[in-house]
PDB file of C-alpha atoms in Angstrom:
ATOM      1  CA  GLY A   1       0.000   0.000   0.000  1.00 85.00           C
ATOM      2  CA  ILE A   2       0.912   3.655  -0.201  1.00 90.00           C
ATOM      3  CA  GLN A   3       3.539   4.921   2.252  1.00 93.00           C
ATOM      4  CA  VAL A   4       3.350   8.334   3.909  1.00 96.00           C
ATOM      5  CA  GLU A   5       6.499   9.775   5.484  1.00 97.00           C
ATOM      6  CA  GLN A   6       6.557  12.998   7.446  1.00 98.00           C
ATOM      7  CA  SER A   7       9.583  15.011   8.445  1.00 98.00           C
ATOM      8  CA  PRO A   8      10.959  16.125  10.746  1.00 98.00           C
ATOM      9  CA  PRO A   9       9.457  13.903  13.455  1.00 97.00           C
ATOM     10  CA  ASP A  10       9.987  16.613  16.068  1.00 97.00           C
ATOM     11  CA  LEU A  11      10.535  20.347  15.810  1.00 97.00           C
ATOM     12  CA  ILE A  12      11.177  22.848  18.593  1.00 97.00           C
ATOM     13  CA  LEU A  13      10.960  26.547  17.752  1.00 96.00           C
ATOM     14  CA  GLN A  14      10.835  29.870  19.480  1.00 97.00           C
ATOM     15  CA  GLU A  15       7.612  31.863  19.242  1.00 97.00           C
ATOM     16  CA  GLY A  16       7.662  34.056  16.145  1.00 97.00           C
ATOM     17  CA  ALA A  17       9.767  31.660  14.043  1.00 97.00           C
ATOM     18  CA  ASN A  18       8.660  30.162  10.732  1.00 97.00           C
ATOM     19  CA  SER A  19       8.528  26.427  10.041  1.00 96.00           C
ATOM     20  CA  THR A  20       8.192  24.028   7.130  1.00 97.00           C
ATOM     21  CA  LEU A  21       6.795  20.531   7.561  1.00 98.00           C
ATOM     22  CA  ARG A  22       7.130  17.948   4.813  1.00 98.00           C
ATOM     23  CA  CYS A  23       5.011  14.993   3.699  1.00 98.00           C
ATOM     24  CA  ASN A  24       6.308  12.505   1.125  1.00 98.00           C
ATOM     25  CA  PHE A  25       4.109   9.813  -0.379  1.00 96.00           C
ATOM     26  CA  SER A  26       5.044   6.785  -2.407  1.00 94.00           C
ATOM     27  CA  ASP A  27       2.334   6.745  -5.099  1.00 91.00           C
ATOM     28  CA  SER A  28       0.043   9.121  -6.974  1.00 89.00           C
ATOM     29  CA  VAL A  29      -2.814  10.502  -4.889  1.00 89.00           C
ATOM     30  CA  ASN A  30      -6.187  12.132  -5.476  1.00 89.00           C
ATOM     31  CA  ASN A  31      -6.541  13.381  -1.915  1.00 91.00           C
ATOM     32  CA  LEU A  32      -4.079  14.941   0.491  1.00 95.00           C
ATOM     33  CA  GLN A  33      -5.181  16.515   3.750  1.00 96.00           C
ATOM     34  CA  TRP A  34      -3.310  18.251   6.571  1.00 98.00           C
ATOM     35  CA  PHE A  35      -4.528  18.129  10.169  1.00 97.00           C
ATOM     36  CA  HIS A  36      -3.441  19.651  13.465  1.00 97.00           C
ATOM     37  CA  GLN A  37      -3.852  17.605  16.645  1.00 95.00           C
ATOM     38  CA  ASN A  38      -3.805  19.949  19.619  1.00 92.00           C
ATOM     39  CA  PRO A  39      -2.371  19.011  23.019  1.00 90.00           C
ATOM     40  CA  TRP A  40      -5.840  17.863  24.150  1.00 89.00           C
ATOM     41  CA  GLY A  41      -5.923  15.318  21.327  1.00 90.00           C
ATOM     42  CA  GLN A  42      -8.521  17.062  19.209  1.00 90.00           C
ATOM     43  CA  LEU A  43      -8.082  16.844  15.448  1.00 90.00           C
ATOM     44  CA  ILE A  44      -8.503  20.023  13.436  1.00 92.00           C
ATOM     45  CA  ASN A  45      -8.925  20.043   9.665  1.00 93.00           C
ATOM     46  CA  LEU A  46      -6.377  22.385   8.047  1.00 96.00           C
ATOM     47  CA  PHE A  47      -6.223  21.824   4.294  1.00 96.00           C
ATOM     48  CA  TYR A  48      -7.570  19.615   1.546  1.00 94.00           C
ATOM     49  CA  ILE A  49      -4.842  20.002  -1.028  1.00 96.00           C
ATOM     50  CA  PRO A  50      -4.305  17.207  -3.569  1.00 93.00           C
ATOM     51  CA  SER A  51      -2.403  19.720  -5.715  1.00 94.00           C
ATOM     52  CA  GLY A  52      -1.506  23.395  -5.840  1.00 96.00           C
ATOM     53  CA  THR A  53      -1.212  25.963  -3.068  1.00 98.00           C
ATOM     54  CA  LYS A  54      -3.649  27.198  -0.441  1.00 97.00           C
ATOM     55  CA  GLN A  55      -3.367  29.759   2.325  1.00 97.00           C
ATOM     56  CA  ASN A  56      -5.340  30.289   5.509  1.00 96.00           C
ATOM     57  CA  GLY A  57      -4.010  33.073   7.701  1.00 97.00           C
ATOM     58  CA  ARG A  58      -0.507  32.221   8.920  1.00 97.00           C
ATOM     59  CA  LEU A  59      -0.716  28.720   7.454  1.00 98.00           C
ATOM     60  CA  SER A  60      -0.196  27.720   3.870  1.00 98.00           C
ATOM     61  CA  ALA A  61       0.303  24.434   2.058  1.00 98.00           C
ATOM     62  CA  THR A  62       1.696  23.360  -1.274  1.00 98.00           C
ATOM     63  CA  THR A  63       1.391  19.955  -2.919  1.00 97.00           C
ATOM     64  CA  VAL A  64       3.533  18.982  -5.895  1.00 97.00           C
ATOM     65  CA  ALA A  65       1.686  15.867  -6.959  1.00 92.00           C
ATOM     66  CA  THR A  66       4.086  14.971  -9.776  1.00 93.00           C
ATOM     67  CA  GLU A  67       6.973  14.857  -7.287  1.00 96.00           C
ATOM     68  CA  ARG A  68       4.914  13.211  -4.544  1.00 96.00           C
ATOM     69  CA  TYR A  69       5.336  15.656  -1.716  1.00 97.00           C
ATOM     70  CA  SER A  70       3.482  18.325   0.182  1.00 98.00           C
ATOM     71  CA  LEU A  71       4.720  21.120   2.425  1.00 98.00           C
ATOM     72  CA  LEU A  72       2.957  22.875   5.270  1.00 98.00           C
ATOM     73  CA  TYR A  73       4.254  26.350   6.163  1.00 98.00           C
ATOM     74  CA  ILE A  74       3.587  28.018   9.478  1.00 97.00           C
ATOM     75  CA  SER A  75       4.662  31.640   9.736  1.00 97.00           C
ATOM     76  CA  SER A  76       5.137  33.701  12.899  1.00 97.00           C
ATOM     77  CA  SER A  77       4.540  30.664  15.125  1.00 97.00           C
ATOM     78  CA  GLN A  78       2.468  31.034  18.271  1.00 97.00           C
ATOM     79  CA  THR A  79       2.379  28.748  21.307  1.00 96.00           C
ATOM     80  CA  THR A  80      -1.124  27.662  20.255  1.00 95.00           C
ATOM     81  CA  ASP A  81       0.430  26.134  17.125  1.00 96.00           C
ATOM     82  CA  SER A  82       1.990  23.431  19.299  1.00 96.00           C
ATOM     83  CA  GLY A  83       0.803  19.887  18.757  1.00 96.00           C
ATOM     84  CA  VAL A  84       1.135  17.197  16.117  1.00 97.00           C
ATOM     85  CA  TYR A  85       0.645  17.872  12.418  1.00 98.00           C
ATOM     86  CA  PHE A  86      -0.576  14.971  10.299  1.00 97.00           C
ATOM     87  CA  CYS A  87      -0.618  14.490   6.588  1.00 97.00           C
ATOM     88  CA  ALA A  88      -3.089  11.937   5.153  1.00 96.00           C
ATOM     89  CA  VAL A  89      -3.599  10.617   1.632  1.00 94.00           C
ATOM     90  CA  ASP A  90      -6.023   8.308  -0.127  1.00 89.00           C
ATOM     91  CA  GLY A  91      -4.906   4.740  -0.721  1.00 72.00           C
ATOM     92  CA  ASN A  92      -5.723   2.522  -3.684  1.00 65.00           C
ATOM     93  CA  ARG A  93      -9.239   3.650  -4.570  1.00 67.00           C
ATOM     94  CA  ASP A  94     -10.877   2.546  -1.328  1.00 76.00           C
ATOM     95  CA  ASP A  95     -12.713   4.539   1.319  1.00 81.00           C
ATOM     96  CA  LYS A  96     -10.030   5.289   3.805  1.00 87.00           C
ATOM     97  CA  ILE A  97      -7.347   7.932   4.054  1.00 90.00           C
ATOM     98  CA  ILE A  98      -3.948   6.885   5.362  1.00 93.00           C
ATOM     99  CA  PHE A  99      -2.176   8.984   7.945  1.00 96.00           C
ATOM    100  CA  GLY A 100       1.505   9.597   8.381  1.00 97.00           C
ATOM    101  CA  LYS A 101       3.149   9.400  11.799  1.00 96.00           C
ATOM    102  CA  GLY A 102       3.048  13.164  12.188  1.00 97.00           C
ATOM    103  CA  THR A 103       5.434  15.973  13.073  1.00 97.00           C
ATOM    104  CA  ARG A 104       5.363  17.048  16.719  1.00 97.00           C
ATOM    105  CA  LEU A 105       5.813  20.809  16.946  1.00 97.00           C
ATOM    106  CA  HIS A 106       6.745  22.598  20.185  1.00 97.00           C
ATOM    107  CA  ILE A 107       6.569  26.373  20.173  1.00 96.00           C
ATOM    108  CA  LEU A 108       8.378  27.914  23.132  1.00 96.00           C
ATOM    109  CA  PRO A 109       7.253  31.271  24.566  1.00 94.00           C
TER     110      PRO A 109
ATOM    111  CA  GLU B   1     -18.492  26.792   8.401  1.00 79.00           C
ATOM    112  CA  PRO B   2     -20.302  23.485   9.051  1.00 83.00           C
ATOM    113  CA  GLU B   3     -18.446  20.993  11.194  1.00 92.00           C
ATOM    114  CA  VAL B   4     -18.629  17.461  12.523  1.00 95.00           C
ATOM    115  CA  THR B   5     -19.381  17.248  16.232  1.00 96.00           C
ATOM    116  CA  GLN B   6     -18.752  14.376  18.637  1.00 97.00           C
ATOM    117  CA  THR B   7     -20.012  13.575  22.122  1.00 96.00           C
ATOM    118  CA  PRO B   8     -18.824  13.004  24.724  1.00 96.00           C
ATOM    119  CA  SER B   9     -15.371  14.555  24.512  1.00 95.00           C
ATOM    120  CA  HIS B  10     -14.117  12.084  27.125  1.00 96.00           C
ATOM    121  CA  GLN B  11     -15.654   8.796  28.235  1.00 97.00           C
ATOM    122  CA  VAL B  12     -14.371   6.628  31.055  1.00 98.00           C
ATOM    123  CA  THR B  13     -15.724   3.107  31.319  1.00 97.00           C
ATOM    124  CA  GLN B  14     -14.918  -0.159  33.034  1.00 97.00           C
ATOM    125  CA  MET B  15     -13.651  -3.177  31.158  1.00 97.00           C
ATOM    126  CA  GLY B  16     -16.516  -5.298  29.867  1.00 97.00           C
ATOM    127  CA  GLN B  17     -18.996  -2.427  29.666  1.00 98.00           C
ATOM    128  CA  GLU B  18     -20.725  -1.299  26.496  1.00 98.00           C
ATOM    129  CA  VAL B  19     -20.065   2.213  25.203  1.00 98.00           C
ATOM    130  CA  ILE B  20     -21.705   4.264  22.477  1.00 97.00           C
ATOM    131  CA  LEU B  21     -19.812   7.120  20.896  1.00 98.00           C
ATOM    132  CA  ARG B  22     -21.900   9.685  19.088  1.00 97.00           C
ATOM    133  CA  CYS B  23     -21.261  11.863  16.085  1.00 97.00           C
ATOM    134  CA  VAL B  24     -23.288  14.438  14.181  1.00 97.00           C
ATOM    135  CA  PRO B  25     -21.912  14.611  10.634  1.00 96.00           C
ATOM    136  CA  ILE B  26     -22.227  17.630   8.360  1.00 94.00           C
ATOM    137  CA  SER B  27     -25.868  17.830   7.328  1.00 91.00           C
ATOM    138  CA  ASN B  28     -25.632  17.301   3.554  1.00 89.00           C
ATOM    139  CA  HIS B  29     -22.989  14.577   3.781  1.00 92.00           C
ATOM    140  CA  LEU B  30     -23.949  11.015   2.972  1.00 89.00           C
ATOM    141  CA  TYR B  31     -20.788   9.100   3.832  1.00 92.00           C
ATOM    142  CA  PHE B  32     -19.520   8.508   7.334  1.00 95.00           C
ATOM    143  CA  TYR B  33     -16.377   7.079   8.848  1.00 96.00           C
ATOM    144  CA  TRP B  34     -14.793   6.127  12.154  1.00 97.00           C
ATOM    145  CA  TYR B  35     -11.059   6.228  12.792  1.00 97.00           C
ATOM    146  CA  ARG B  36      -9.078   5.378  15.932  1.00 97.00           C
ATOM    147  CA  GLN B  37      -5.808   6.584  17.406  1.00 97.00           C
ATOM    148  CA  ILE B  38      -4.169   4.672  20.220  1.00 96.00           C
ATOM    149  CA  LEU B  39      -2.055   7.012  22.341  1.00 92.00           C
ATOM    150  CA  GLY B  40       1.200   7.882  20.616  1.00 88.00           C
ATOM    151  CA  GLN B  41       0.328   6.002  17.427  1.00 91.00           C
ATOM    152  CA  LYS B  42      -1.044   6.803  13.972  1.00 92.00           C
ATOM    153  CA  VAL B  43      -4.672   7.473  13.186  1.00 96.00           C
ATOM    154  CA  GLU B  44      -6.159   4.258  11.725  1.00 95.00           C
ATOM    155  CA  PHE B  45      -9.287   3.617   9.684  1.00 95.00           C
ATOM    156  CA  LEU B  46     -12.027   1.532  11.301  1.00 97.00           C
ATOM    157  CA  VAL B  47     -15.106   1.631   9.079  1.00 96.00           C
ATOM    158  CA  SER B  48     -17.003   3.531   6.389  1.00 94.00           C
ATOM    159  CA  PHE B  49     -20.807   3.673   6.151  1.00 94.00           C
ATOM    160  CA  TYR B  50     -23.237   4.668   3.443  1.00 91.00           C
ATOM    161  CA  ASN B  51     -26.943   4.152   2.842  1.00 88.00           C
ATOM    162  CA  ASN B  52     -27.338   2.315   6.146  1.00 90.00           C
ATOM    163  CA  GLU B  53     -24.687  -0.220   5.300  1.00 93.00           C
ATOM    164  CA  ILE B  54     -21.023  -0.739   6.045  1.00 95.00           C
ATOM    165  CA  SER B  55     -19.076   0.069   2.901  1.00 92.00           C
ATOM    166  CA  GLU B  56     -15.636  -0.982   4.073  1.00 92.00           C
ATOM    167  CA  LYS B  57     -14.092  -2.081   7.359  1.00 94.00           C
ATOM    168  CA  SER B  58     -10.600  -2.743   8.619  1.00 94.00           C
ATOM    169  CA  GLU B  59      -9.236  -5.763  10.448  1.00 94.00           C
ATOM    170  CA  ILE B  60      -9.588  -3.800  13.696  1.00 94.00           C
ATOM    171  CA  PHE B  61     -13.365  -3.566  13.256  1.00 96.00           C
ATOM    172  CA  ASP B  62     -14.290  -6.980  14.656  1.00 94.00           C
ATOM    173  CA  ASP B  63     -17.561  -8.330  16.036  1.00 94.00           C
ATOM    174  CA  GLN B  64     -17.402  -6.227  19.172  1.00 96.00           C
ATOM    175  CA  PHE B  65     -17.837  -3.069  17.096  1.00 97.00           C
ATOM    176  CA  SER B  66     -20.992  -1.905  15.345  1.00 97.00           C
ATOM    177  CA  VAL B  67     -22.138   1.307  13.674  1.00 97.00           C
ATOM    178  CA  GLU B  68     -25.581   2.756  13.220  1.00 95.00           C
ATOM    179  CA  ARG B  69     -27.360   5.801  11.890  1.00 92.00           C
ATOM    180  CA  PRO B  70     -30.319   5.759  14.279  1.00 87.00           C
ATOM    181  CA  ASP B  71     -31.933   8.900  12.888  1.00 87.00           C
ATOM    182  CA  GLY B  72     -31.355  11.568  10.260  1.00 79.00           C
ATOM    183  CA  SER B  73     -28.551  13.310  12.086  1.00 87.00           C
ATOM    184  CA  ASN B  74     -26.589  10.985  14.366  1.00 93.00           C
ATOM    185  CA  PHE B  75     -23.974   8.366  13.558  1.00 96.00           C
ATOM    186  CA  THR B  76     -22.856   6.068  16.361  1.00 97.00           C
ATOM    187  CA  LEU B  77     -20.068   3.621  17.127  1.00 98.00           C
ATOM    188  CA  LYS B  78     -20.858   0.935  19.685  1.00 98.00           C
ATOM    189  CA  ILE B  79     -18.278  -1.194  21.437  1.00 98.00           C
ATOM    190  CA  ARG B  80     -20.101  -4.108  23.057  1.00 96.00           C
ATOM    191  CA  SER B  81     -17.654  -5.287  25.694  1.00 95.00           C
ATOM    192  CA  THR B  82     -14.759  -2.907  26.109  1.00 97.00           C
ATOM    193  CA  LYS B  83     -11.195  -4.089  26.640  1.00 96.00           C
ATOM    194  CA  LEU B  84      -8.237  -2.188  28.019  1.00 97.00           C
ATOM    195  CA  GLU B  85      -6.747  -2.009  24.525  1.00 96.00           C
ATOM    196  CA  ASP B  86      -9.819  -0.124  23.266  1.00 97.00           C
ATOM    197  CA  SER B  87      -8.550   2.954  25.105  1.00 98.00           C
ATOM    198  CA  ALA B  88      -7.927   5.467  22.329  1.00 97.00           C
ATOM    199  CA  MET B  89      -9.124   8.624  20.626  1.00 97.00           C
ATOM    200  CA  TYR B  90     -12.035   7.872  18.295  1.00 98.00           C
ATOM    201  CA  PHE B  91     -12.638  10.236  15.384  1.00 97.00           C
ATOM    202  CA  CYS B  92     -15.761  10.489  13.287  1.00 97.00           C
ATOM    203  CA  ALA B  93     -15.578  11.900   9.754  1.00 96.00           C
ATOM    204  CA  SER B  94     -18.017  12.616   6.968  1.00 95.00           C
ATOM    205  CA  SER B  95     -17.823  13.427   3.275  1.00 93.00           C
ATOM    206  CA  GLN B  96     -20.147  14.388   0.453  1.00 89.00           C
ATOM    207  CA  PHE B  97     -18.923  11.603  -1.782  1.00 81.00           C
ATOM    208  CA  LEU B  98     -17.613   8.111  -1.194  1.00 74.00           C
ATOM    209  CA  ALA B  99     -14.015   7.180  -1.885  1.00 70.00           C
ATOM    210  CA  ALA B 100     -11.036   8.634  -0.206  1.00 72.00           C
ATOM    211  CA  SER B 101     -10.243  10.931  -3.103  1.00 77.00           C
ATOM    212  CA  TYR B 102     -12.800  13.355  -1.678  1.00 84.00           C
ATOM    213  CA  GLU B 103     -12.227  15.487   1.386  1.00 90.00           C
ATOM    214  CA  GLN B 104     -13.152  13.872   4.690  1.00 92.00           C
ATOM    215  CA  TYR B 105     -14.171  16.295   7.441  1.00 94.00           C
ATOM    216  CA  PHE B 106     -13.091  15.107  10.873  1.00 94.00           C
ATOM    217  CA  GLY B 107     -14.691  15.773  14.223  1.00 95.00           C
ATOM    218  CA  PRO B 108     -12.563  16.703  17.240  1.00 94.00           C
ATOM    219  CA  GLY B 109     -12.697  13.179  18.687  1.00 95.00           C
ATOM    220  CA  THR B 110     -13.812  11.286  21.784  1.00 97.00           C
ATOM    221  CA  ARG B 111     -11.180  10.103  24.219  1.00 96.00           C
ATOM    222  CA  LEU B 112     -12.192   6.653  25.504  1.00 98.00           C
ATOM    223  CA  THR B 113     -10.492   5.416  28.648  1.00 98.00           C
ATOM    224  CA  VAL B 114     -11.143   1.809  29.683  1.00 98.00           C
ATOM    225  CA  THR B 115     -10.152   0.967  33.260  1.00 97.00           C
TER     226      THR B 115
END
């Protein structure tokens, strides 16, 4: 099945810094989604981005489908950005989306 | 913006008890899903549901699990006899169209703790 690799696994930044999170996938996809899991475990939908670029406030994402990767940019990080960021893609024309292991982001005040 | 809601946010139960986790999908969505995340691990697919039938299920979704759409708005996951290893975050999702190529909207999750 399709493999989803996220990097880095952990990232520690000072408040105000910018960050780039990467998601590589092993096969062509029709769906790619980014999620934020906050420290309470809640999952928050960020982007549906099978290709192209989207922006939402301080967050933006770019997927280059032909090269099988996606990037999530966080600018001017705030402590509330802390948590785990997951990338998920569709797998083999079935119903489920497949999650990567996530990048754990710590923003220090 | 419409969103998926889940109740309760946290459920504590004793081993062997039955639990029902509830979800209200986005109103015009027809396809519903449950996913699970054991602490510190990846989010994993459990089951998809459409037209009052299971569309697809994973190996995790054994006979102790069942899903139901009891009315026009709720979607439930029942665990008949909970085990310690059922402790996890459970996420409900919904989409307008079936197949994972379409966006799935996730709820915030229910944390289930089995003691």
